[in-house]
mmCIF file of C-alpha atoms in Angstrom:
data_model
loop_
_atom_site.group_PDB
_atom_site.id
_atom_site.type_symbol
_atom_site.label_atom_id
_atom_site.label_comp_id
_atom_site.label_asym_id
_atom_site.label_seq_id
_atom_site.Cartn_x
_atom_site.Cartn_y
_atom_site.Cartn_z
ATOM 1 C CA MET A 1 28.555 89.920 -14.864
ATOM 2 C CA PRO A 2 27.104 92.094 -17.661
ATOM 3 C CA GLN A 3 28.556 91.640 -21.162
ATOM 4 C CA HIS A 4 30.176 95.099 -21.249
ATOM 5 C CA GLY A 5 31.908 94.364 -17.937
ATOM 6 C CA LEU A 6 33.353 91.160 -19.405
ATOM 7 C CA ILE A 7 34.857 93.046 -22.357
ATOM 8 C CA GLN A 8 36.537 95.533 -20.003
ATOM 9 C CA LEU A 9 37.690 92.777 -17.627
ATOM 10 C CA SER A 10 39.274 90.714 -20.417
ATOM 11 C CA ARG A 11 41.155 93.819 -21.695
ATOM 12 C CA VAL A 12 42.421 94.657 -18.201
ATOM 13 C CA LEU A 13 43.540 91.055 -17.622
ATOM 14 C CA VAL A 14 45.398 90.840 -20.934
ATOM 15 C CA ASP A 15 47.000 94.249 -20.309
ATOM 16 C CA TYR A 16 48.215 92.978 -16.927
ATOM 17 C CA LEU A 17 49.600 89.755 -18.479
ATOM 18 C CA GLU A 18 51.437 91.765 -21.150
ATOM 19 C CA ARG A 19 52.984 94.098 -18.572
ATOM 20 C CA ARG A 20 54.104 91.107 -16.485
ATOM 21 C CA GLY A 21 55.699 89.573 -19.583
ATOM 22 C CA VAL A 22 53.864 86.259 -19.238
ATOM 23 C CA ASP A 23 55.062 83.692 -21.796
ATOM 24 C CA TYR A 24 52.189 81.231 -21.759
ATOM 25 C CA VAL A 25 48.550 81.268 -20.660
ATOM 26 C CA ILE A 26 46.489 78.108 -20.176
ATOM 27 C CA LEU A 27 42.744 78.579 -19.859
ATOM 28 C CA SER A 28 40.363 75.829 -18.900
ATOM 29 C CA SER A 29 36.639 75.659 -19.635
ATOM 30 C CA GLY A 30 33.838 73.259 -20.454
ATOM 31 C CA LEU A 31 32.555 71.993 -23.769
ATOM 32 C CA PRO A 32 28.845 71.247 -23.369
ATOM 33 C CA ALA A 33 28.199 67.669 -24.481
ATOM 34 C CA GLN A 34 24.632 66.665 -25.319
ATOM 35 C CA ASN A 35 25.342 63.097 -24.143
ATOM 36 C CA ARG A 36 27.328 64.069 -21.011
ATOM 37 C CA PHE A 37 24.934 62.014 -18.839
ATOM 38 C CA GLU A 38 26.137 58.821 -20.551
ATOM 39 C CA LEU A 39 29.843 59.716 -20.783
ATOM 40 C CA GLU A 40 32.307 57.980 -18.462
ATOM 41 C CA SER A 41 35.602 59.316 -19.850
ATOM 42 C CA LEU A 42 35.675 62.937 -20.940
ATOM 43 C CA LYS A 43 37.493 64.220 -24.014
ATOM 44 C CA THR A 44 39.488 67.450 -23.954
ATOM 45 C CA CYS A 45 40.180 69.528 -27.034
ATOM 46 C CA TYR A 46 42.041 72.789 -27.465
ATOM 47 C CA LEU A 47 42.241 76.148 -29.171
ATOM 48 C CA ALA A 48 45.672 77.781 -29.441
ATOM 49 C CA THR A 49 46.633 81.309 -30.434
ATOM 50 C CA THR A 50 50.190 80.670 -31.721
ATOM 51 C CA PRO A 51 52.386 77.809 -33.092
ATOM 52 C CA ARG A 52 54.492 78.096 -29.890
ATOM 53 C CA ALA A 53 51.384 77.370 -27.826
ATOM 54 C CA ILE A 54 50.638 74.298 -29.963
ATOM 55 C CA GLU A 55 54.225 73.093 -29.287
ATOM 56 C CA LEU A 56 53.275 72.738 -25.600
ATOM 57 C CA LEU A 57 50.689 70.124 -26.537
ATOM 58 C CA LYS A 58 53.044 67.798 -28.436
ATOM 59 C CA ASN A 59 53.243 65.235 -25.615
ATOM 60 C CA THR A 60 49.511 65.106 -25.057
ATOM 61 C CA ASN A 61 46.727 63.471 -27.005
ATOM 62 C CA ALA A 62 44.754 66.718 -27.326
ATOM 63 C CA THR A 63 42.644 67.193 -30.411
ATOM 64 C CA PRO A 64 41.991 70.629 -31.910
ATOM 65 C CA PHE A 65 38.554 72.194 -31.561
ATOM 66 C CA GLU A 66 37.660 72.159 -35.250
ATOM 67 C CA ASN A 67 33.932 72.739 -35.448
ATOM 68 C CA GLY A 68 31.604 75.006 -33.553
ATOM 69 C CA PHE A 69 31.985 78.424 -32.081
ATOM 70 C CA LEU A 70 32.790 79.971 -28.769
ATOM 71 C CA ALA A 71 30.793 82.599 -26.874
ATOM 72 C CA GLY A 72 31.025 84.258 -23.492
ATOM 73 C CA ALA A 73 33.901 85.186 -21.202
ATOM 74 C CA TYR A 74 36.467 82.741 -22.632
ATOM 75 C CA ALA A 75 35.746 83.853 -26.213
ATOM 76 C CA LEU A 76 36.439 87.475 -25.246
ATOM 77 C CA LEU A 77 39.574 86.550 -23.330
ATOM 78 C CA LEU A 78 40.895 84.392 -26.184
ATOM 79 C CA LYS A 79 40.243 87.201 -28.665
ATOM 80 C CA GLU A 80 42.178 89.726 -26.554
ATOM 81 C CA LEU A 81 45.032 87.261 -25.910
ATOM 82 C CA SER A 82 45.238 86.500 -29.629
ATOM 83 C CA HIS A 83 45.390 90.235 -30.483
ATOM 84 C CA ALA A 84 48.181 90.641 -27.924
ATOM 85 C CA ARG A 85 50.032 87.647 -29.508
ATOM 86 C CA ILE A 86 50.321 85.925 -26.131
ATOM 87 C CA ASN A 87 50.871 82.136 -26.417
ATOM 88 C CA THR A 88 47.581 80.789 -25.147
ATOM 89 C CA ILE A 89 45.892 77.413 -24.973
ATOM 90 C CA LEU A 90 42.215 77.135 -24.174
ATOM 91 C CA LEU A 91 41.319 73.629 -23.006
ATOM 92 C CA LEU A 92 37.718 72.569 -23.489
ATOM 93 C CA THR A 93 36.617 69.454 -21.604
ATOM 94 C CA GLU A 94 33.290 67.765 -22.228
ATOM 95 C CA SER A 95 30.838 68.829 -19.519
ATOM 96 C CA PHE A 96 27.229 69.510 -18.620
ATOM 97 C CA LEU A 97 25.900 72.844 -19.871
ATOM 98 C CA GLU A 98 23.323 73.365 -17.139
ATOM 99 C CA PHE A 99 24.957 71.750 -14.096
ATOM 100 C CA PRO A 100 28.196 72.317 -12.187
ATOM 101 C CA ASP A 101 30.618 69.613 -13.322
ATOM 102 C CA PRO A 102 33.576 69.115 -10.929
ATOM 103 C CA GLU A 103 34.496 65.826 -12.665
ATOM 104 C CA ALA A 104 35.036 67.771 -15.907
ATOM 105 C CA ALA A 105 37.087 70.353 -13.985
ATOM 106 C CA ALA A 106 39.248 67.534 -12.595
ATOM 107 C CA GLY A 107 39.683 66.095 -16.117
ATOM 108 C CA SER A 108 40.812 69.477 -17.380
ATOM 109 C CA LEU A 109 43.295 69.908 -14.491
ATOM 110 C CA GLU A 110 44.789 66.490 -15.230
ATOM 111 C CA PHE A 111 45.313 67.705 -18.781
ATOM 112 C CA VAL A 112 47.018 70.886 -17.537
ATOM 113 C CA SER A 113 49.240 68.641 -15.425
ATOM 114 C CA ARG A 114 50.380 66.791 -18.575
ATOM 115 C CA ILE A 115 51.077 70.075 -20.406
ATOM 116 C CA ILE A 116 53.193 71.634 -17.652
ATOM 117 C CA ASN A 117 54.693 68.245 -16.740
ATOM 118 C CA LYS A 118 53.933 68.719 -13.047
ATOM 119 C CA PRO A 119 51.545 66.611 -10.940
ATOM 120 C CA ILE A 120 48.254 68.214 -9.892
ATOM 121 C CA ASP A 121 46.354 66.310 -7.212
ATOM 122 C CA VAL A 122 42.622 66.298 -8.027
ATOM 123 C CA LYS A 123 41.713 63.683 -5.385
ATOM 124 C CA GLU A 124 40.263 66.239 -2.962
ATOM 125 C CA LEU A 125 38.340 67.971 -5.750
ATOM 126 C CA LEU A 126 36.720 64.653 -6.703
ATOM 127 C CA GLU A 127 35.992 63.822 -3.045
ATOM 128 C CA GLN A 128 34.301 67.201 -2.604
ATOM 129 C CA ALA A 129 32.543 67.025 -5.992
ATOM 130 C CA GLU A 130 29.045 66.401 -4.626
ATOM 131 C CA MET A 131 29.314 69.156 -2.011
ATOM 132 C CA ILE A 132 30.552 71.575 -4.701
ATOM 133 C CA ARG A 133 27.538 70.638 -6.845
ATOM 134 C CA ILE A 134 25.195 71.394 -3.930
ATOM 135 C CA LYS A 135 26.849 74.707 -3.072
ATOM 136 C CA ALA A 136 27.132 75.854 -6.694
ATOM 137 C CA ARG A 137 23.396 75.560 -7.460
ATOM 138 C CA ASP A 138 22.650 79.275 -7.004
ATOM 139 C CA ALA A 139 25.751 80.355 -8.916
ATOM 140 C CA MET A 140 24.855 77.958 -11.741
ATOM 141 C CA ARG A 141 21.291 79.279 -11.919
ATOM 142 C CA ASN A 142 22.664 82.826 -12.249
ATOM 143 C CA THR A 143 25.191 81.669 -14.856
ATOM 144 C CA MET A 144 22.437 80.097 -16.932
ATOM 145 C CA ARG A 145 20.527 83.382 -16.824
ATOM 146 C CA GLY A 146 23.665 85.213 -18.000
ATOM 147 C CA LEU A 147 24.222 82.698 -20.772
ATOM 148 C CA ALA A 148 20.658 83.097 -21.957
ATOM 149 C CA GLN A 149 21.260 86.839 -22.184
ATOM 150 C CA MET A 150 24.299 86.267 -24.364
ATOM 151 C CA ARG A 151 22.271 83.861 -26.487
ATOM 152 C CA LYS A 152 24.829 81.191 -25.798
ATOM 153 C CA ASP A 153 22.213 78.597 -26.707
ATOM 154 C CA VAL A 154 23.183 79.212 -30.337
ATOM 155 C CA GLU A 155 26.214 77.008 -29.577
ATOM 156 C CA GLN A 156 23.812 74.098 -29.333
ATOM 157 C CA ALA A 157 22.242 74.774 -32.710
ATOM 158 C CA ILE A 158 23.190 73.065 -35.968
ATOM 159 C CA PRO A 159 25.860 75.219 -37.653
ATOM 160 C CA ILE A 160 24.993 76.818 -40.995
ATOM 161 C CA TYR A 161 28.544 76.303 -42.324
ATOM 162 C CA THR A 162 30.635 73.233 -41.472
ATOM 163 C CA MET B 1 -30.785 100.558 -46.153
ATOM 164 C CA SER B 2 -34.031 100.889 -48.038
ATOM 165 C CA TRP B 3 -32.146 100.305 -51.303
ATOM 166 C CA MET B 4 -31.249 96.674 -50.253
ATOM 167 C CA ASN B 5 -33.536 93.829 -51.061
ATOM 168 C CA SER B 6 -34.017 90.922 -48.684
ATOM 169 C CA GLU B 7 -31.345 88.674 -50.283
ATOM 170 C CA GLU B 8 -28.758 91.447 -50.286
ATOM 171 C CA PHE B 9 -29.548 92.233 -46.671
ATOM 172 C CA ASP B 10 -29.077 88.557 -45.674
ATOM 173 C CA GLU B 11 -25.781 88.475 -47.553
ATOM 174 C CA PHE B 12 -24.658 91.676 -45.823
ATOM 175 C CA ILE B 13 -25.489 90.260 -42.367
ATOM 176 C CA LYS B 14 -23.719 86.985 -43.244
ATOM 177 C CA ARG B 15 -20.551 88.894 -44.171
ATOM 178 C CA MET B 16 -20.776 90.968 -40.981
ATOM 179 C CA ARG B 17 -21.090 87.750 -38.906
ATOM 180 C CA GLU B 18 -18.054 86.318 -40.701
ATOM 181 C CA LEU B 19 -16.114 89.515 -39.963
ATOM 182 C CA GLU B 20 -17.206 89.344 -36.306
ATOM 183 C CA ARG B 21 -15.979 85.706 -36.102
ATOM 184 C CA LYS B 22 -12.597 86.602 -37.625
ATOM 185 C CA ILE B 23 -12.136 89.539 -35.210
ATOM 186 C CA ARG B 24 -13.070 87.308 -32.244
ATOM 187 C CA ASP B 25 -10.630 84.568 -33.386
ATOM 188 C CA TYR B 26 -7.857 87.130 -33.817
ATOM 189 C CA VAL B 27 -8.460 88.791 -30.436
ATOM 190 C CA GLU B 28 -8.699 85.414 -28.673
ATOM 191 C CA SER B 29 -5.492 84.062 -30.248
ATOM 192 C CA GLU B 30 -3.583 87.296 -29.489
ATOM 193 C CA LEU B 31 -4.887 87.316 -25.909
ATOM 194 C CA GLU B 32 -3.928 83.660 -25.494
ATOM 195 C CA ARG B 33 -0.413 84.372 -26.856
ATOM 196 C CA ALA B 34 0.006 87.379 -24.537
ATOM 197 C CA LEU B 35 -1.159 85.325 -21.544
ATOM 198 C CA ARG B 36 1.242 82.500 -22.459
ATOM 199 C CA THR B 37 4.151 84.952 -22.686
ATOM 200 C CA PHE B 38 3.109 86.584 -19.402
ATOM 201 C CA SER B 39 2.867 83.278 -17.524
ATOM 202 C CA GLU B 40 6.242 82.114 -18.941
ATOM 203 C CA GLU B 41 7.881 85.374 -17.803
ATOM 204 C CA LEU B 42 6.168 85.120 -14.421
ATOM 205 C CA ARG B 43 7.465 81.538 -14.074
ATOM 206 C CA GLN B 44 11.002 82.747 -14.865
ATOM 207 C CA VAL B 45 10.751 85.565 -12.303
ATOM 208 C CA GLU B 46 9.391 83.136 -9.698
ATOM 209 C CA ASP B 47 12.156 80.661 -10.496
ATOM 210 C CA THR B 48 14.796 83.375 -10.226
ATOM 211 C CA LEU B 49 13.590 84.848 -6.945
ATOM 212 C CA ARG B 50 12.615 81.647 -5.149
ATOM 213 C CA PRO B 51 15.514 80.426 -2.979
ATOM 214 C CA MET B 52 17.133 77.073 -3.820
ATOM 215 C CA TRP B 53 16.285 75.810 -0.345
ATOM 216 C CA HIS B 54 13.301 75.737 2.040
ATOM 217 C CA HIS B 55 13.400 76.374 5.787
ATOM 218 C CA GLU B 56 11.566 73.066 6.345
ATOM 219 C CA GLY B 57 14.827 71.333 5.451
ATOM 220 C CA TYR B 58 14.719 70.570 1.771
ATOM 221 C CA LEU B 59 16.825 71.708 -1.171
ATOM 222 C CA ARG B 60 15.622 72.512 -4.681
ATOM 223 C CA PRO B 61 17.700 70.764 -7.341
ATOM 224 C CA LEU B 62 18.908 72.207 -10.642
ATOM 225 C CA TYR B 63 17.082 70.778 -13.645
ATOM 226 C CA SER B 64 16.789 71.254 -17.387
ATOM 227 C CA ILE B 65 14.273 70.188 -20.006
ATOM 228 C CA ARG B 66 15.131 69.358 -23.634
ATOM 229 C CA ASP B 67 12.538 68.822 -26.326
ATOM 230 C CA ARG B 68 13.586 65.938 -28.611
ATOM 231 C CA GLY B 69 10.537 65.974 -30.880
ATOM 232 C CA SER B 70 8.625 62.805 -29.999
ATOM 233 C CA TYR B 71 9.783 62.969 -26.360
ATOM 234 C CA ILE B 72 11.298 65.313 -23.800
ATOM 235 C CA GLU B 73 14.348 64.712 -21.611
ATOM 236 C CA VAL B 74 14.410 66.103 -18.087
ATOM 237 C CA PHE B 75 17.808 66.167 -16.379
ATOM 238 C CA ILE B 76 17.957 66.693 -12.616
ATOM 239 C CA ASP B 77 21.129 67.196 -10.589
ATOM 240 C CA LEU B 78 20.805 65.452 -7.205
ATOM 241 C CA PRO B 79 24.248 65.403 -5.568
ATOM 242 C CA LYS B 80 24.430 63.413 -2.312
ATOM 243 C CA ALA B 81 20.970 61.927 -2.966
ATOM 244 C CA ASP B 82 20.282 58.334 -2.012
ATOM 245 C CA GLU B 83 19.346 56.937 -5.451
ATOM 246 C CA LYS B 84 17.101 54.261 -3.873
ATOM 247 C CA THR B 85 14.824 56.983 -2.451
ATOM 248 C CA ILE B 86 14.252 58.954 -5.659
ATOM 249 C CA GLU B 87 10.506 59.400 -6.199
ATOM 250 C CA VAL B 88 9.057 60.696 -9.458
ATOM 251 C CA LYS B 89 5.301 61.281 -9.577
ATOM 252 C CA PHE B 90 3.036 62.923 -12.136
ATOM 253 C CA ARG B 91 -0.220 64.798 -11.867
ATOM 254 C CA GLU B 92 -1.612 66.393 -15.037
ATOM 255 C CA ASN B 93 1.343 68.279 -16.547
ATOM 256 C CA TYR B 94 3.319 68.507 -13.305
ATOM 257 C CA MET B 95 6.193 66.286 -12.234
ATOM 258 C CA TYR B 96 6.933 65.919 -8.505
ATOM 259 C CA ILE B 97 10.481 64.986 -7.522
ATOM 260 C CA LYS B 98 11.585 63.874 -4.073
ATOM 261 C CA ALA B 99 14.848 62.251 -2.905
ATOM 262 C CA LYS B 100 16.431 61.830 0.496
ATOM 263 C CA LEU B 101 20.029 62.921 1.044
ATOM 264 C CA ARG B 102 22.444 60.151 2.041
ATOM 265 C CA GLU B 103 23.477 62.347 4.970
ATOM 266 C CA GLU B 104 22.255 65.652 6.380
ATOM 267 C CA VAL B 105 23.791 68.747 4.804
ATOM 268 C CA VAL B 106 24.376 71.686 7.132
ATOM 269 C CA PHE B 107 24.767 75.296 5.984
ATOM 270 C CA HIS B 108 25.536 78.259 8.206
ATOM 271 C CA GLY B 109 23.791 81.608 7.842
ATOM 272 C CA VAL B 110 21.637 80.744 4.808
ATOM 273 C CA THR B 111 18.536 82.353 6.279
ATOM 274 C CA GLY B 112 20.326 85.669 6.737
ATOM 275 C CA ARG B 113 20.713 84.939 10.444
ATOM 276 C CA SER B 114 23.530 83.288 12.271
ATOM 277 C CA GLY B 115 23.103 79.632 13.154
ATOM 278 C CA GLU B 116 22.840 76.536 11.058
ATOM 279 C CA THR B 117 20.153 75.098 8.788
ATOM 280 C CA ARG B 118 19.962 71.365 8.185
ATOM 281 C CA PHE B 119 18.764 69.820 4.954
ATOM 282 C CA HIS B 120 17.699 66.213 4.547
ATOM 283 C CA GLU B 121 16.051 65.902 1.144
ATOM 284 C CA TYR B 122 15.386 67.340 -2.320
ATOM 285 C CA ARG B 123 11.949 68.432 -3.462
ATOM 286 C CA GLU B 124 10.852 70.079 -6.679
ATOM 287 C CA VAL B 125 7.734 70.517 -8.787
ATOM 288 C CA ILE B 126 8.411 70.849 -12.511
ATOM 289 C CA GLU B 127 5.826 72.105 -14.958
ATOM 290 C CA LEU B 128 5.911 70.131 -18.204
ATOM 291 C CA PRO B 129 4.581 71.241 -21.603
ATOM 292 C CA PHE B 130 1.951 68.473 -21.759
ATOM 293 C CA LYS B 131 -0.078 66.047 -19.629
ATOM 294 C CA VAL B 132 2.034 62.987 -18.855
ATOM 295 C CA ASP B 133 1.083 59.327 -19.211
ATOM 296 C CA PRO B 134 3.213 57.643 -16.473
ATOM 297 C CA GLU B 135 3.335 54.491 -18.657
ATOM 298 C CA LYS B 136 5.431 56.429 -21.182
ATOM 299 C CA VAL B 137 8.153 57.466 -18.739
ATOM 300 C CA ARG B 138 11.680 56.062 -18.272
ATOM 301 C CA VAL B 139 13.898 57.050 -15.344
ATOM 302 C CA ASP B 140 17.677 56.536 -15.300
ATOM 303 C CA ALA B 141 19.866 57.580 -12.333
ATOM 304 C CA ARG B 142 23.695 57.758 -12.377
ATOM 305 C CA LYS B 143 26.150 59.402 -9.993
ATOM 306 C CA GLY B 144 23.498 61.605 -8.387
ATOM 307 C CA ARG B 145 22.059 62.746 -11.689
ATOM 308 C CA VAL B 146 18.725 61.666 -13.108
ATOM 309 C CA LYS B 147 17.550 61.495 -16.715
ATOM 310 C CA ILE B 148 13.808 61.163 -17.239
ATOM 311 C CA ILE B 149 12.527 60.435 -20.736
ATOM 312 C CA ILE B 150 8.845 61.285 -21.243
ATOM 313 C CA HIS B 151 7.189 60.326 -24.519
ATOM 314 C CA LYS B 152 4.551 62.700 -25.836
#
């Protein structure tokens, strides 16, 4: 999706959430890890828009996302949700940048399960992981092209200020 | 040029030759740069338009290349591949990847027609930035993903 379309989409979504009077929003995305190939257990960190959102995480071992910056669809969505003062948590689980990563998606869902205190069965997702990776190749190739357009690769660069 | 003596004339010609050499070097380097850019863009267009599968029954895997200074890392995603059958070969600056699938994968309607297409292996040719010495290569496969370290 072109960048301008993403801006409009995130505004429309947040407008809809406001009108529905949604109390909490939990977003889930990946955090590209350079050493993902070697990683067995994946860490999840978070960004929250309000103190009430942070309260939701008190029974988890989530760590805040302290360094780095966010680009793309989730950055736009988080910005709009923050402006609208909607309690939002963005979960970022270590993942591959260039490949579909169903294992990371399952890790993130398990984290959501702990936040909402309700079981989420990820068994089928993990069983289907390889087939998802095969089917998602075209979508991933297109995503990488979109990311290159947004110069998302800057995320991988050494930050000027730490 | 009757006002030039022989020495001055030789000096003049020498400076003209030097100027000619500089112009040739500049034109050649600019042409080389333009050709490099063109072939990189052409490769990207080819990569974008070429389907991720072939009607002969093989799939093209996703891959990425990272330059780490003294070596490069090539990551290849090979879900459902039988790791024992992964073949990595080199010729000049090209890497040839082949791996059999543990079981046939069947997709319906991928060719734009009804009916099914069966896939039994992965194949890909990856252009690398330099000629590879196979002695300086390390291959590591885990969970259907391959990391290949190639020293420069």
